[in-house]
Tab-separated table of C-alpha atoms and ligand atoms in Angstrom:
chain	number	residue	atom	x	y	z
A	1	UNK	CA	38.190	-95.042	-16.482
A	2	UNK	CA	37.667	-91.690	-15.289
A	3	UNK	CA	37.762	-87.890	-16.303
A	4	UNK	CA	40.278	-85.887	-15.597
A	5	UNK	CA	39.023	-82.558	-14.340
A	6	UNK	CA	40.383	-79.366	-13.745
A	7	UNK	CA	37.975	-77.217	-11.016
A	8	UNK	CA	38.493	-73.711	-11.030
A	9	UNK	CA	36.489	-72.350	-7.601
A	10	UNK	CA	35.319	-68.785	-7.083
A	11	UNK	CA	38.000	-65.442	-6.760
A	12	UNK	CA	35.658	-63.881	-4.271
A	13	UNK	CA	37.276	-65.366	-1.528
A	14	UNK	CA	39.245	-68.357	-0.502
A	15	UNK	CA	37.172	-71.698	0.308
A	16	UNK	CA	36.402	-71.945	3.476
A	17	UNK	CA	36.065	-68.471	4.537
A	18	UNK	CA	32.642	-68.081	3.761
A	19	UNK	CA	32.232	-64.929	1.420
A	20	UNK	CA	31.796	-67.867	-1.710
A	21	UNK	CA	28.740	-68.719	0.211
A	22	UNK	CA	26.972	-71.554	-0.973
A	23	UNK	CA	29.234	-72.198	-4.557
A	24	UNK	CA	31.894	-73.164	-1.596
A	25	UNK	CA	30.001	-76.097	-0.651
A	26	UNK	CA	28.563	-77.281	-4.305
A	27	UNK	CA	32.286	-77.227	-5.120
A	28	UNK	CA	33.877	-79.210	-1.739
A	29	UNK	CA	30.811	-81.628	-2.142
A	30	UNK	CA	31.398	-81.845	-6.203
A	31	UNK	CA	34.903	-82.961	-5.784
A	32	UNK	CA	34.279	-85.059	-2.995
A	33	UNK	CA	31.977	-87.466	-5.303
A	34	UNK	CA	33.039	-87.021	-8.512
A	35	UNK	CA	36.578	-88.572	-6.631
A	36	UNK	CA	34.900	-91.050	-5.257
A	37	UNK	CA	33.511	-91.889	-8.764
A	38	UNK	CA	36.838	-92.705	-9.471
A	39	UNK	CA	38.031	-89.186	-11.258
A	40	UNK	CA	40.955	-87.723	-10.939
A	41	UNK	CA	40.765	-84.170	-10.016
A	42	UNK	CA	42.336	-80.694	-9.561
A	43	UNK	CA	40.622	-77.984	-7.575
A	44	UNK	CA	42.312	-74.868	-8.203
A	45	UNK	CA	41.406	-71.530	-5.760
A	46	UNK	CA	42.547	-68.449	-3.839
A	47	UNK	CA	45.440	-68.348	-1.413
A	48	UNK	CA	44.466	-69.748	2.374
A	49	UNK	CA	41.618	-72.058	1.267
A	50	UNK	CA	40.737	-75.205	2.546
A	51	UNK	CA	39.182	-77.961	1.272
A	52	UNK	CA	38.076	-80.816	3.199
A	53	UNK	CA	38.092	-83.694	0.517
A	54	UNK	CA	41.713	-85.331	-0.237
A	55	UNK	CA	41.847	-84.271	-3.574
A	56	UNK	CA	44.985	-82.046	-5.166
A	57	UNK	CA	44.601	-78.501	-4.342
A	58	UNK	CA	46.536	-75.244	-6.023
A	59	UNK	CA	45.627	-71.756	-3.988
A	60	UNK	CA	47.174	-69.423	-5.675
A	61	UNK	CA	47.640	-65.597	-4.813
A	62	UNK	CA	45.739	-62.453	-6.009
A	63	UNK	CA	43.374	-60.249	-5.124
A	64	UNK	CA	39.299	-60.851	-4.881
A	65	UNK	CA	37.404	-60.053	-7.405
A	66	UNK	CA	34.260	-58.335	-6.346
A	67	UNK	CA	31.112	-59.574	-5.693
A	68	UNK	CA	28.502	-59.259	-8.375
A	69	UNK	CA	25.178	-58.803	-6.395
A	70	UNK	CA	27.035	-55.796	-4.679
A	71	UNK	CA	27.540	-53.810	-7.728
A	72	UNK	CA	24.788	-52.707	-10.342
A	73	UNK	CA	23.814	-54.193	-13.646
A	74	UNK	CA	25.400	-51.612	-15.576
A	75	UNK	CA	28.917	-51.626	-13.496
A	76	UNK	CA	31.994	-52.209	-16.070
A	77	UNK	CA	33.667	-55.497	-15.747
A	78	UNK	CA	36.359	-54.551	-13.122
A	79	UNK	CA	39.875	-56.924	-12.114
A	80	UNK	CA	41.709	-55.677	-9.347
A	81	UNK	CA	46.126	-55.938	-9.761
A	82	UNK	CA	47.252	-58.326	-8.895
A	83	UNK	CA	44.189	-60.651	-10.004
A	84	UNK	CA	43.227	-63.882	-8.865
A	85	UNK	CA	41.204	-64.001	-10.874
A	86	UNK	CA	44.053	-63.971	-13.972
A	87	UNK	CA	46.039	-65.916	-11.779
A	88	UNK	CA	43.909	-69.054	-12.011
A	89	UNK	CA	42.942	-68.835	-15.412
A	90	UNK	CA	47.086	-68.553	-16.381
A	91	UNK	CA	47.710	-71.696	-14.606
A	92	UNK	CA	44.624	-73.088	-16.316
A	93	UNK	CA	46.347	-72.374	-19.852
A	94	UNK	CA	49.261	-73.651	-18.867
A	95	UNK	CA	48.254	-76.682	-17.205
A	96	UNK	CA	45.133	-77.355	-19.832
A	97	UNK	CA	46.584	-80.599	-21.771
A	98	UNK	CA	47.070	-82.540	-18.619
A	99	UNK	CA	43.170	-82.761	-18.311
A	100	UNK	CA	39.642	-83.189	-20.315
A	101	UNK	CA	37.778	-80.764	-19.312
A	102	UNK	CA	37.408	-77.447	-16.940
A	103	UNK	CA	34.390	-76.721	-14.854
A	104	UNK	CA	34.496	-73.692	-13.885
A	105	UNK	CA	32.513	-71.839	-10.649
A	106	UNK	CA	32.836	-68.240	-11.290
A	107	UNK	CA	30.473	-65.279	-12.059
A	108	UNK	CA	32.578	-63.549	-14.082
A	109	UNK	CA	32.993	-62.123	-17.376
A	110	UNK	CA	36.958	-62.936	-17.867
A	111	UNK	CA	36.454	-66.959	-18.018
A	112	UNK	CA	33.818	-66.263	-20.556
A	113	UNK	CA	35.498	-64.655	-22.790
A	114	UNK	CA	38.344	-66.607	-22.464
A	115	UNK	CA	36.403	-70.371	-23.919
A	116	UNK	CA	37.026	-69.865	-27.117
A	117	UNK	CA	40.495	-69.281	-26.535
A	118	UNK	CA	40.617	-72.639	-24.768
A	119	UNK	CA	41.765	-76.250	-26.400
A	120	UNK	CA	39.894	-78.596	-23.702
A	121	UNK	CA	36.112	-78.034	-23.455
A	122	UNK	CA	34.973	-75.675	-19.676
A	123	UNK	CA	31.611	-76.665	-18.416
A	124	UNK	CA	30.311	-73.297	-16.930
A	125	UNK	CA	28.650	-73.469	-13.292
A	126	UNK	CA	26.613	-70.132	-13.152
A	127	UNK	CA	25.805	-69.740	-9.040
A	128	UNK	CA	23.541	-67.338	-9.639
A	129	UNK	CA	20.999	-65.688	-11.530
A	130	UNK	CA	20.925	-62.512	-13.473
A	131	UNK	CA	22.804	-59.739	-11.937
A	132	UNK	CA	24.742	-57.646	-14.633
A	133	UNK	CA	24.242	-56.714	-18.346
A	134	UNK	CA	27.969	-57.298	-19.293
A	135	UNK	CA	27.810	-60.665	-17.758
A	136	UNK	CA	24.213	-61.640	-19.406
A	137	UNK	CA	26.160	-60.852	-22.384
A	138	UNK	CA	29.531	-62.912	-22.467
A	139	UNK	CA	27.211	-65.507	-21.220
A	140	UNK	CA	24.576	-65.635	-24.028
A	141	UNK	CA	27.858	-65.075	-26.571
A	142	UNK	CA	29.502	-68.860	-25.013
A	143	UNK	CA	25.605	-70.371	-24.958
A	144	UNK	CA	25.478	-69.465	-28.607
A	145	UNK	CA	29.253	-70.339	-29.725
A	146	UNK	CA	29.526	-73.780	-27.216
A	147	UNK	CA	26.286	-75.022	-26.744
A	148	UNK	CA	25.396	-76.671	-23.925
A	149	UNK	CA	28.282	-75.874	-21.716
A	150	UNK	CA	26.529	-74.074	-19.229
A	151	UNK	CA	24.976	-75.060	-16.689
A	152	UNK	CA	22.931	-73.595	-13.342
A	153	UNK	CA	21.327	-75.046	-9.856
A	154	UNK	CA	17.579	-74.085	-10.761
A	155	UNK	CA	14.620	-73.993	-13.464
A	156	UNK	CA	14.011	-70.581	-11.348
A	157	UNK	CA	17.439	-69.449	-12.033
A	158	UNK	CA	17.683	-70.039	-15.835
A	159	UNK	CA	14.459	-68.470	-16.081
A	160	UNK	CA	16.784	-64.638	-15.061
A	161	UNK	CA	18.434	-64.861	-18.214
A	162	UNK	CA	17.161	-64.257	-21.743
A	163	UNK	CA	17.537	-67.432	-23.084
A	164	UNK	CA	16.817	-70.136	-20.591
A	165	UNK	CA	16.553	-73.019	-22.514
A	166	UNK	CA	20.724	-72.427	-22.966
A	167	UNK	CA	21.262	-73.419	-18.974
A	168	UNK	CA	21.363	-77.054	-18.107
A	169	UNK	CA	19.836	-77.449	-14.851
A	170	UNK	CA	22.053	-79.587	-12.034
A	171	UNK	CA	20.540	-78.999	-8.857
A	172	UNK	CA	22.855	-79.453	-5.567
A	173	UNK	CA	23.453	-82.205	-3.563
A	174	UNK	CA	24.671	-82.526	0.125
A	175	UNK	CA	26.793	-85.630	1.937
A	176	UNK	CA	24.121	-86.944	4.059
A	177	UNK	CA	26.186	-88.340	6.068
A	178	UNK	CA	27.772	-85.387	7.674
A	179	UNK	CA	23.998	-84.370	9.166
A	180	UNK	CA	22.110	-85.748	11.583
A	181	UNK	CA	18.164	-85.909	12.435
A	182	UNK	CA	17.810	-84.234	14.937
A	183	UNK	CA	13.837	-85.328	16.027
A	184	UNK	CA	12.746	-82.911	18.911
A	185	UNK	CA	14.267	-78.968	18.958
A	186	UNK	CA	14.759	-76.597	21.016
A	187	UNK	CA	12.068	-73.476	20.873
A	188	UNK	CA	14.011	-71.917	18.605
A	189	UNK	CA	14.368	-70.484	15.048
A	190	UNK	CA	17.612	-70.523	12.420
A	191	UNK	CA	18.465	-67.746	9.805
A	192	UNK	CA	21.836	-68.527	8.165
A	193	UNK	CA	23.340	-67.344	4.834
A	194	UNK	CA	25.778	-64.541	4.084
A	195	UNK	CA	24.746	-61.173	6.489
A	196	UNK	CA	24.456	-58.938	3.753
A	197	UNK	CA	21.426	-57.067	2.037
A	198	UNK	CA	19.867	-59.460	-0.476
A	199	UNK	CA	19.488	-61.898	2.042
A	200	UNK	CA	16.797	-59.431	3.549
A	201	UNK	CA	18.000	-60.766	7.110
A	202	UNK	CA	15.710	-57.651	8.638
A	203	UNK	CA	12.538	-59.915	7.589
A	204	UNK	CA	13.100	-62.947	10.233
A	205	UNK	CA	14.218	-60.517	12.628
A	206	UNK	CA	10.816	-58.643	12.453
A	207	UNK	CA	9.205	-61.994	12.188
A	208	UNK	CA	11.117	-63.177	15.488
A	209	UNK	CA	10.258	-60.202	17.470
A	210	UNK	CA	6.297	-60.542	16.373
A	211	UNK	CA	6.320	-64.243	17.174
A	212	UNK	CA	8.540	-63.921	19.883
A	213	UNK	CA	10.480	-67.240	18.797
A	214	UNK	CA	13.858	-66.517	19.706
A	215	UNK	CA	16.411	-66.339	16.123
A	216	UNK	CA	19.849	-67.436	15.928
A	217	UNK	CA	21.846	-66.507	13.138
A	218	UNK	CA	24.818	-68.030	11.857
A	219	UNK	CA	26.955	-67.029	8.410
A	220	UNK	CA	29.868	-64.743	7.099
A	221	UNK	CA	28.898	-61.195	8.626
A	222	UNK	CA	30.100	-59.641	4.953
A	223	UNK	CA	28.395	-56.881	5.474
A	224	UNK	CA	28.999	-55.140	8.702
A	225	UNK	CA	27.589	-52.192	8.667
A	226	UNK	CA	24.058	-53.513	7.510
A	227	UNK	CA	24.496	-55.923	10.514
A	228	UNK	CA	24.480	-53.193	12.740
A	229	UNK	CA	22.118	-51.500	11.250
A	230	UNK	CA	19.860	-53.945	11.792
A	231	UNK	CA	20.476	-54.276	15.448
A	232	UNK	CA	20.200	-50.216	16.074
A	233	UNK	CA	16.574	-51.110	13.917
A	234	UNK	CA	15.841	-54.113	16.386
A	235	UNK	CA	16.849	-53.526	19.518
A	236	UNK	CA	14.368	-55.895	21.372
A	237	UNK	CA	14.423	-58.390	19.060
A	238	UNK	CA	15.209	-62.072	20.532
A	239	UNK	CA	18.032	-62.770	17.807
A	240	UNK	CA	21.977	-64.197	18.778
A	241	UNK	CA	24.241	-64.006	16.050
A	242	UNK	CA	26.580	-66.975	16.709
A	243	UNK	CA	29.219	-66.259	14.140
A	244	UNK	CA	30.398	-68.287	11.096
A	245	UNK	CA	30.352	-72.114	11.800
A	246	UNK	CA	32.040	-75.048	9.606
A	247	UNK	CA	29.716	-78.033	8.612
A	248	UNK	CA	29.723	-79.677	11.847
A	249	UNK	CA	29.016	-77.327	13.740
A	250	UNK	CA	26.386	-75.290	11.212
A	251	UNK	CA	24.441	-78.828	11.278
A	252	UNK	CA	24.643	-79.141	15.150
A	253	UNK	CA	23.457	-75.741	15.282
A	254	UNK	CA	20.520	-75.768	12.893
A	255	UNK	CA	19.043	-79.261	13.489
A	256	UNK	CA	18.622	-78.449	17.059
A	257	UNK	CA	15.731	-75.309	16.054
A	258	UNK	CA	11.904	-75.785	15.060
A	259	UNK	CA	12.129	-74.174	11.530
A	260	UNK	CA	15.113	-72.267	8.915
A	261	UNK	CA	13.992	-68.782	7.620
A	262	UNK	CA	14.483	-68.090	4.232
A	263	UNK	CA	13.988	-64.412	3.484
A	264	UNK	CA	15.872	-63.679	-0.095
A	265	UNK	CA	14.735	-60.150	-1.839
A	266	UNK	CA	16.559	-61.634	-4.640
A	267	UNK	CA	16.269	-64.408	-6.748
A	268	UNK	CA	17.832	-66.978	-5.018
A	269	UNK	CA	19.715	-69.621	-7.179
A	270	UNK	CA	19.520	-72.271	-4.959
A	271	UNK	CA	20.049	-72.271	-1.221
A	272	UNK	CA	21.938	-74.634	-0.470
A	273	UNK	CA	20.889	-73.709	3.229
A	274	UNK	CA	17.804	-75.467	2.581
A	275	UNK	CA	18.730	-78.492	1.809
A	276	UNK	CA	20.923	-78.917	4.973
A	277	UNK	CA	18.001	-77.967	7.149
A	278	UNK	CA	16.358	-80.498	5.807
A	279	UNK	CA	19.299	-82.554	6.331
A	280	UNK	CA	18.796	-82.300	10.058
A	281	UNK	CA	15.342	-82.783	9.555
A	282	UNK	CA	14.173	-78.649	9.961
A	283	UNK	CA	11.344	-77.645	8.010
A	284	UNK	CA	12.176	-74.453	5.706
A	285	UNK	CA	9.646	-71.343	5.622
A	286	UNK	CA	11.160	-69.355	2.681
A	287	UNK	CA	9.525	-66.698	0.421
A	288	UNK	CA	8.136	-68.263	-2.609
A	289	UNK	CA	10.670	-66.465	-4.879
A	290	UNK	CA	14.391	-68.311	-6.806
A	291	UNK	CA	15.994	-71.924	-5.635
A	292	UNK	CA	13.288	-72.142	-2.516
A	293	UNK	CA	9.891	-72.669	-5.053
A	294	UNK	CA	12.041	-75.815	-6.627
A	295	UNK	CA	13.195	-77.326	-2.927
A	296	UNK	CA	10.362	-76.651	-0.014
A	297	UNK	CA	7.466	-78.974	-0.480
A	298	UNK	CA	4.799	-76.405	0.846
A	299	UNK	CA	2.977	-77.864	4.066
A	300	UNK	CA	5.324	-81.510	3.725
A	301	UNK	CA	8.525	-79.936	4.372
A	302	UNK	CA	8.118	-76.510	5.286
A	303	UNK	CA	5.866	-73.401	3.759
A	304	UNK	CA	6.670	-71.032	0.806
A	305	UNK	CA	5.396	-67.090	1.782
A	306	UNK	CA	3.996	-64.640	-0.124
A	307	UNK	CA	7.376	-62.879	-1.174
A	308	UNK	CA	8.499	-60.240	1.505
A	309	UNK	CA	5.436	-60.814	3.966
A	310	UNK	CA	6.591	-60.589	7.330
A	311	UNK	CA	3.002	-61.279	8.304
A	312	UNK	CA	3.108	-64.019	6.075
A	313	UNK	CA	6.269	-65.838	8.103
A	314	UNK	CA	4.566	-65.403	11.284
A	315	UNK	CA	2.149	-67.289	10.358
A	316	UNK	CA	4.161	-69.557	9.180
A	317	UNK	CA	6.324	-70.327	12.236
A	318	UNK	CA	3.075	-70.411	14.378
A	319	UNK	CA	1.503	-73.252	11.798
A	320	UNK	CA	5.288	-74.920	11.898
A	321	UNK	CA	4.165	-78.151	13.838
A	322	UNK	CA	1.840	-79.205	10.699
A	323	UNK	CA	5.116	-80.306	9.431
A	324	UNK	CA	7.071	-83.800	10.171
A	325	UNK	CA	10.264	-83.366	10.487
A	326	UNK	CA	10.621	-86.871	9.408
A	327	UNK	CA	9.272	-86.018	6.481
A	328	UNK	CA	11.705	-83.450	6.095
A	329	UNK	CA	15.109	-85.759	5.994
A	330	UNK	CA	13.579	-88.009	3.653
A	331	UNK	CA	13.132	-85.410	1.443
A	332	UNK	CA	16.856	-84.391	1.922
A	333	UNK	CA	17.878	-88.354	1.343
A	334	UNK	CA	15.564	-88.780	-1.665
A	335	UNK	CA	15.996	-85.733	-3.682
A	336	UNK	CA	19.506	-84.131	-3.026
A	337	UNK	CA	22.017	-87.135	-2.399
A	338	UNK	CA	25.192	-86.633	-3.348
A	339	UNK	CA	25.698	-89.652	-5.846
A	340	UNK	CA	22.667	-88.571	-8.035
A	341	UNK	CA	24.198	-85.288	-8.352
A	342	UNK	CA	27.558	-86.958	-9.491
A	343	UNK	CA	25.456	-88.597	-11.949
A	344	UNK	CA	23.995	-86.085	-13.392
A	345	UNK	CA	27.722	-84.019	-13.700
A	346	UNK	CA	28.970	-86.746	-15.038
A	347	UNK	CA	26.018	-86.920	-17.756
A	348	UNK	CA	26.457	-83.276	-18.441
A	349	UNK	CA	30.642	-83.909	-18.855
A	350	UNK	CA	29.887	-86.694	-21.444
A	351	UNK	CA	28.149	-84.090	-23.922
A	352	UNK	CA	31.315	-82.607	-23.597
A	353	UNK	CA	34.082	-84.774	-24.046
A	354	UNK	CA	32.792	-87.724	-25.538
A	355	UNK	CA	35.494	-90.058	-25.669
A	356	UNK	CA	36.875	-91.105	-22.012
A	357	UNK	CA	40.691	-91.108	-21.840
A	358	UNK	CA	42.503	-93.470	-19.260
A	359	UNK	CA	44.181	-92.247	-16.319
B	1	UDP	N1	27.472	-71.505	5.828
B	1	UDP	C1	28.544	-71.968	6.583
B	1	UDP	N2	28.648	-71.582	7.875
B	1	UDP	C2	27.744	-70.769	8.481
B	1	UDP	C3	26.646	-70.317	7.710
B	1	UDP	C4	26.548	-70.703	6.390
B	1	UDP	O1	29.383	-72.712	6.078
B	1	UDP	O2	27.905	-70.461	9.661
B	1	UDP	C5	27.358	-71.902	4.413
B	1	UDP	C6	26.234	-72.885	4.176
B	1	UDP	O3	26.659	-74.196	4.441
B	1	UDP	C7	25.912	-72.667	2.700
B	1	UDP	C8	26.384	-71.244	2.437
B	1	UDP	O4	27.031	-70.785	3.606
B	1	UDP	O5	26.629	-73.569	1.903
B	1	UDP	C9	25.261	-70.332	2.023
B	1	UDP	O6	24.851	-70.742	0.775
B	1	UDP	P1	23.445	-70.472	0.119
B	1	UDP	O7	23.385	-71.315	-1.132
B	1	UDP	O8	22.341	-70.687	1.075
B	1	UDP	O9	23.457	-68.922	-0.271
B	1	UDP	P2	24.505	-67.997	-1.082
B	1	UDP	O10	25.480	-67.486	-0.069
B	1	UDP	O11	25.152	-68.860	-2.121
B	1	UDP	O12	23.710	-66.894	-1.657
């Protein structure tokens, strides 16, 4: 007996491509164990994704929405024509009595308001933390009108709303299996993420060029123009950007440097990067801000900074042999294994729809 589940990804971009950054992953590693727990599933996303779990997937055409840390908190809820967006949410309607419930990976206002307007209960995956006043609205409305239906990665990342105790907290999970431990590195450091400004990439650069450790930088470049930016800013420092990589690469990649820099000037949900450092066994030196406080294990696995101290990661990197990178993988393996995070889905799901139907 299983669920049958209806997963509605992220309009920002197909999967695959990189500008869903890390909600990409937490949904190709969410359907690839809550299948092999035996549910039967439906991933439904943008035109040209890809998702690398044999599940059924419907891409479906429209625009991108925007992204929400790129506009302000006050920005009006915007939907470009034709929507994606709309798109996905239409076939949800139409599709809805086929399944028990929706979990939905969005940040946007539209599914929100929508709920109510649903027959099958949607489980609500909020990626990240506060960002806009319209959304902090529709969301508090659907925590106070369907309780318990949403849920978020981090303690951290509740804690950017107004009512935390609203926001179930899920964690994120990683197939182990697809990284290995990679014992002695190269002299080397890893930034990865999405290039774009709340990342604060300009922080491990600085903190490269003081420690002279070369950088190399992997992720979606979404934001060109601050990439070059940051080169015009840095033109000695020893950094390589290497371009977007897929899993197996990423992990070949990253297990093969000394430490992962985390420098987020937001509040970072999760960072999912972390846990596949780890992975590889790579210590993380993140600021202590968001998703990092609730992952690094300061001075077992890695060290948490004083928030935007580049001093503070140079220091760091030059006190990185402290840590055991054995230490490091076993933290990965005990704490963010994919079955426990089925679990726990599946847990959340039951508050939900009670009564299991057969498939
Ligand atoms: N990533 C990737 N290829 C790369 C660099 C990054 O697939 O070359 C992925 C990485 O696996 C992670 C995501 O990008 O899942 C970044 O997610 P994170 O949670 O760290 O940050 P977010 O982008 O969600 O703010």
């Amino acid at each position: 007996m299983g669920y049958k589940l209806l997963m509605i990804s992220t309009p920002v971009g197909p999967l695959g491509s990189g500008l869903g950054g890390g909600v990409e992953l937490t949904v190709t590693n969410l359907a690839r164990i809550l299948h092999q727990r035996g549910h039967r599933l439906t991933v439904v996303a943008p035109e040209k994704s890809t998702l690398a779990v044999d599940v059924e997937l419907v891409t479906l055409p429209g625009q991108w929405q925007s992204t929400a840390q790129t506009a302000g908190r006050q920005t009006p809820v915007t939907q470009p024509e034709p929507s994606v967006l709309s798109a996905m949410w239409s076939y949800a309607r139409q599709v809805q009595s086929a399944y028990d419930l929706i979990i939905h990976f969005s940040y946007d206002w539209l599914p929100f308001y929508l709920t109510p307007f649903f027959q099958i209960p949607i489980a609500h995956f909020v990626s990240m933390g506060s960002l806009s006043d319209s959304q902090d609205g529709i969301m508090a409305a659907v925590a106070q009108s369907h309780p318990g239906t949403l849920g978020v990665y981090t303690r951290t990342q509740a804690e950017t709303f107004s009512a935390p105790e609203h926001y179930r907290h899920l964690g994120s999970a990683i197939d182990l299996s697809l990284y290995d431990y990679c014992p002695i590195p190269a002299h080397q450091l890893a930034w990865v993420g999405r290039i774009s400004p709340e990342k604060a990439l300009e922080d491990a650069i600085a903190a490269a060029e003081q420690s002279q450790v070369p950088l190399k930088i992997m992720g979606k470049l979404e934001n060109p123009a601050y990439w070059q930016a940051l080169q015009a800013q840095y033109p000695q420092a020893p950094v390589e950007y290497l371009g977007f990589f897929d899993t197996q690469s990423l992990q070949t990649v990253l297990g093969n440097c000394r430490a992962l820099i985390m420098t987020p000037r937001w509040v970072e949900a999760f960072g999912n990067v972390a846990i596949e450092a780890l992975a590889c066994g790579v210590p993380v030196i993140a600021y202590k801000r968001g998703g990092p406080i609730e992952i690094v294990r300061h001075g077992e696995t890695g060290w948490l900074v004083e928030p935007d101290s580049v001093a503070g990661l140079v220091r760091a990197i030059h006190a990185i042999d402290h840590i055991d990178r054995r230490t490091c993988r076993h933290q990965a393996e005990q704490d963010f294994s994919l079955p426990a995070l089925g679990e726990r889905f599946e847990q959340w799901f039951a508050t939900m729809v009670p009564v299991r139907s057969s498939l």
